[in-house]
Amino acid sequence: MPRGRYSLHDPHDHTPLGEEHFHCAPGPSGWRYVSRTTTPSGDQLGTVDLALDDLGRTVRLELHAGAWQVRAAAVEGVTWVRTDPTGQHATEGNVRAHAFSGMSPAFLVGVTRLLRLTPDSPETRVRLVTFTDPVLAPLTVDQSWALTNSEAHATDNGPLIVDEYQVSALDTGERHTVHLAGDVVLAAPGIELEDLESPPSPRPS
């Protein structure tokens, strides 16, 4: 069960945004990721609880940020309920999209488990509903993903496969690179792996 800590920062000006303390694990029916985020001073910002089935589809997503809360799943596209700070005016949403996204590294792992790309795969388009901090406002985005390199690195626990993905925003053309080892993000815009207590679980074939 990988367990560790990411540092989060603004991908444009590198302002520190906090840390995400996580653990994740594959199971008999998929994969689950649980984390809590803190400010640079250590105050709690929110939590993430993401469960995927064995095909990478979102079985359950629960997000908390301040007093805001989202519960969501992949149902008829993707469906969610977002609750305001007073708890009195919940709003529902549904979009013909493939999965969810957000600041957490969990969502990057989730997309790769859904797409199951290989180095021979063409660029693949994916529509995501991303929940933007700090109020978890939903925003639909279109991206294309490609697995551009997969390289084995020797470790004390055997070879570690590091995958390099190129991700493009289809509305702006902006491109960035994401490096993953199994179900752990090594580096991505705004994300750095700072500590890992156990090896990543291999990505599904």
Short mmCIF file of C-alpha atoms in Angstrom, two decimals:
data_model
loop_
_atom_site.label_atom_id
_atom_site.label_comp_id
_atom_site.label_asym_id
_atom_site.label_seq_id
_atom_site.Cartn_x
_atom_site.Cartn_y
_atom_site.Cartn_z
CA MET A 1 0.00 0.00 0.00
CA PRO A 2 1.80 3.15 -1.17
CA ARG A 3 1.75 5.87 1.47
CA GLY A 4 3.46 9.23 1.25
CA ARG A 5 3.34 12.97 0.80
CA TYR A 6 3.08 15.34 -2.15
CA SER A 7 3.90 19.04 -2.14
CA LEU A 8 1.46 21.22 -4.07
CA HIS A 9 2.28 24.56 -5.64
CA ASP A 10 0.91 26.97 -8.22
CA PRO A 11 2.13 25.62 -11.59
CA HIS A 12 2.65 29.14 -12.96
CA ASP A 13 4.44 31.09 -10.22
CA HIS A 14 5.37 28.13 -7.93
CA THR A 15 3.70 29.64 -4.87
CA PRO A 16 3.45 26.86 -2.24
CA LEU A 17 -0.16 25.75 -1.77
CA GLY A 18 0.34 23.02 0.82
CA GLU A 19 0.82 19.28 1.09
CA GLU A 20 -1.24 16.18 0.40
CA HIS A 21 -0.74 13.16 2.69
CA PHE A 22 -2.06 10.04 0.98
CA HIS A 23 -2.35 6.30 0.89
CA CYS A 24 -3.69 4.18 -1.95
CA ALA A 25 -4.03 0.53 -2.86
CA PRO A 26 -5.45 -1.79 -5.49
CA GLY A 27 -8.14 -4.19 -4.33
CA PRO A 28 -10.16 -7.10 -5.69
CA SER A 29 -12.55 -4.74 -7.48
CA GLY A 30 -10.39 -1.75 -8.39
CA TRP A 31 -8.29 0.95 -6.69
CA ARG A 32 -8.81 3.42 -3.85
CA TYR A 33 -7.03 6.63 -2.88
CA VAL A 34 -7.53 8.53 0.39
CA SER A 35 -5.78 11.77 1.35
CA ARG A 36 -5.90 14.94 3.37
CA THR A 37 -4.47 18.27 2.26
CA THR A 38 -2.93 20.89 4.52
CA THR A 39 -1.86 24.51 4.09
CA PRO A 40 1.84 25.46 4.14
CA SER A 41 1.36 26.25 7.85
CA GLY A 42 -0.16 22.82 8.54
CA ASP A 43 -3.87 23.67 8.83
CA GLN A 44 -6.24 21.20 7.21
CA LEU A 45 -7.59 22.25 3.81
CA GLY A 46 -9.65 19.26 2.73
CA THR A 47 -9.87 15.55 1.98
CA VAL A 48 -10.13 13.26 -1.05
CA ASP A 49 -11.65 9.78 -1.18
CA LEU A 50 -11.64 8.23 -4.67
CA ALA A 51 -12.64 4.66 -5.50
CA LEU A 52 -12.34 3.19 -9.02
CA ASP A 53 -13.54 -0.12 -10.40
CA ASP A 54 -11.23 -2.52 -12.24
CA LEU A 55 -11.85 -0.65 -15.52
CA GLY A 56 -10.87 2.71 -14.01
CA ARG A 57 -14.41 4.08 -13.76
CA THR A 58 -15.31 6.21 -10.74
CA VAL A 59 -17.37 4.17 -8.31
CA ARG A 60 -17.30 6.87 -5.63
CA LEU A 61 -15.72 10.27 -5.16
CA GLU A 62 -16.01 12.38 -2.04
CA LEU A 63 -14.27 15.74 -1.75
CA HIS A 64 -14.17 18.23 1.11
CA ALA A 65 -12.66 21.71 0.91
CA GLY A 66 -13.42 24.05 3.77
CA ALA A 67 -17.17 23.82 4.25
CA TRP A 68 -17.80 22.64 0.68
CA GLN A 69 -18.48 19.01 -0.16
CA VAL A 70 -18.90 16.99 -3.36
CA ARG A 71 -20.17 13.43 -3.75
CA ALA A 72 -19.89 11.97 -7.22
CA ALA A 73 -19.75 8.83 -9.38
CA ALA A 74 -19.66 7.74 -13.01
CA VAL A 75 -23.41 7.37 -13.65
CA GLU A 76 -24.84 8.19 -17.11
CA GLY A 77 -21.61 10.05 -17.82
CA VAL A 78 -20.56 11.62 -14.54
CA THR A 79 -22.96 12.80 -11.84
CA TRP A 80 -22.33 14.80 -8.69
CA VAL A 81 -23.97 16.61 -5.79
CA ARG A 82 -22.24 19.72 -4.46
CA THR A 83 -23.23 21.08 -1.06
CA ASP A 84 -22.78 24.72 -0.08
CA PRO A 85 -21.33 25.85 3.27
CA THR A 86 -24.75 26.22 4.88
CA GLY A 87 -25.77 22.72 3.87
CA GLN A 88 -29.16 24.01 2.75
CA HIS A 89 -28.80 24.39 -1.01
CA ALA A 90 -27.29 21.28 -2.59
CA THR A 91 -26.88 21.42 -6.37
CA GLU A 92 -26.77 18.44 -8.72
CA GLY A 93 -24.88 18.09 -11.98
CA ASN A 94 -24.51 15.59 -14.80
CA VAL A 95 -22.23 15.77 -17.84
CA ARG A 96 -21.46 13.31 -20.64
CA ALA A 97 -17.86 12.99 -19.54
CA HIS A 98 -15.47 10.12 -18.83
CA ALA A 99 -14.13 10.93 -15.37
CA PHE A 100 -13.33 13.61 -12.79
CA SER A 101 -10.33 15.83 -12.23
CA GLY A 102 -8.99 18.30 -9.70
CA MET A 103 -5.84 19.40 -7.88
CA SER A 104 -5.19 16.01 -6.26
CA PRO A 105 -2.65 13.67 -7.90
CA ALA A 106 -5.30 10.95 -7.49
CA PHE A 107 -7.09 12.21 -10.58
CA LEU A 108 -4.01 11.83 -12.79
CA VAL A 109 -3.66 8.21 -11.72
CA GLY A 110 -7.39 7.75 -12.29
CA VAL A 111 -7.21 8.92 -15.91
CA THR A 112 -4.31 6.58 -16.69
CA ARG A 113 -6.18 3.64 -15.17
CA LEU A 114 -9.22 4.50 -17.28
CA LEU A 115 -7.38 4.99 -20.59
CA ARG A 116 -4.91 2.06 -20.27
CA LEU A 117 -2.57 3.63 -22.82
CA THR A 118 0.47 1.92 -24.32
CA PRO A 119 3.41 3.55 -26.14
CA ASP A 120 1.75 2.47 -29.40
CA SER A 121 -1.60 4.05 -28.57
CA PRO A 122 -2.62 7.16 -30.50
CA GLU A 123 -3.39 10.36 -28.64
CA THR A 124 -6.64 9.76 -26.81
CA ARG A 125 -9.25 12.41 -26.08
CA VAL A 126 -10.95 12.48 -22.71
CA ARG A 127 -13.60 14.77 -21.24
CA LEU A 128 -13.29 15.50 -17.52
CA VAL A 129 -15.26 17.40 -14.92
CA THR A 130 -12.73 19.16 -12.73
CA PHE A 131 -13.58 20.58 -9.31
CA THR A 132 -11.68 23.80 -8.79
CA ASP A 133 -10.40 24.94 -5.40
CA PRO A 134 -11.26 26.47 -3.02
CA VAL A 135 -15.04 26.04 -3.49
CA LEU A 136 -15.14 22.84 -5.60
CA ALA A 137 -16.83 24.55 -8.53
CA PRO A 138 -17.34 22.10 -11.45
CA LEU A 139 -15.75 22.86 -14.82
CA THR A 140 -15.82 20.61 -17.91
CA VAL A 141 -12.49 20.29 -19.74
CA ASP A 142 -11.32 18.34 -22.78
CA GLN A 143 -7.82 16.89 -22.91
CA SER A 144 -5.77 14.52 -25.02
CA TRP A 145 -3.39 12.01 -23.45
CA ALA A 146 -0.49 10.05 -24.94
CA LEU A 147 2.00 7.68 -23.30
CA THR A 148 5.24 8.92 -24.83
CA ASN A 149 7.81 6.83 -22.92
CA SER A 150 7.97 3.92 -20.51
CA GLU A 151 11.32 3.19 -18.86
CA ALA A 152 12.48 0.64 -16.27
CA HIS A 153 14.66 1.83 -13.36
CA ALA A 154 16.52 -0.61 -11.12
CA THR A 155 15.58 -0.49 -7.42
CA ASP A 156 16.13 -2.67 -4.34
CA ASN A 157 12.62 -4.04 -4.89
CA GLY A 158 13.11 -4.87 -8.56
CA PRO A 159 12.51 -2.81 -11.71
CA LEU A 160 10.39 0.32 -11.32
CA ILE A 161 8.51 1.28 -14.49
CA VAL A 162 8.24 5.05 -14.95
CA ASP A 163 5.68 6.22 -17.52
CA GLU A 164 5.82 9.63 -19.18
CA TYR A 165 2.54 11.07 -20.44
CA GLN A 166 1.98 14.13 -22.57
CA VAL A 167 -1.27 15.88 -21.72
CA SER A 168 -2.77 18.59 -23.94
CA ALA A 169 -5.60 20.99 -23.11
CA LEU A 170 -7.76 21.00 -26.24
CA ASP A 171 -9.21 24.47 -25.62
CA THR A 172 -5.86 26.28 -25.27
CA GLY A 173 -3.34 23.90 -26.85
CA GLU A 174 -1.23 24.05 -23.68
CA ARG A 175 0.83 20.89 -23.14
CA HIS A 176 2.48 19.45 -20.06
CA THR A 177 4.18 16.26 -18.95
CA VAL A 178 3.15 13.87 -16.19
CA HIS A 179 5.49 11.19 -14.77
CA LEU A 180 3.94 8.21 -12.98
CA ALA A 181 5.28 5.03 -11.43
CA GLY A 182 2.32 2.70 -11.10
CA ASP A 183 -0.24 4.46 -8.90
CA VAL A 184 2.11 7.20 -7.67
CA VAL A 185 2.70 10.53 -9.42
CA LEU A 186 6.41 11.34 -9.45
CA ALA A 187 6.05 14.80 -10.96
CA ALA A 188 3.41 16.88 -12.73
CA PRO A 189 2.59 20.60 -13.00
CA GLY A 190 2.00 21.82 -9.45
CA ILE A 191 2.83 18.43 -7.91
CA GLU A 192 6.05 16.95 -6.51
CA LEU A 193 6.42 13.65 -4.67
CA GLU A 194 8.28 14.45 -1.44
CA ASP A 195 8.07 11.19 0.53
CA LEU A 196 7.06 7.59 -0.21
CA GLU A 197 7.06 4.91 2.47
CA SER A 198 6.44 1.86 0.25
CA PRO A 199 6.78 1.04 -3.46
CA PRO A 200 4.03 1.97 -5.93
CA SER A 201 1.55 -0.64 -7.06
CA PRO A 202 2.09 -1.50 -10.74
CA ARG A 203 -0.29 0.00 -13.26
CA PRO A 204 -2.86 -2.42 -14.67
CA SER A 205 -1.98 -3.94 -18.03
#
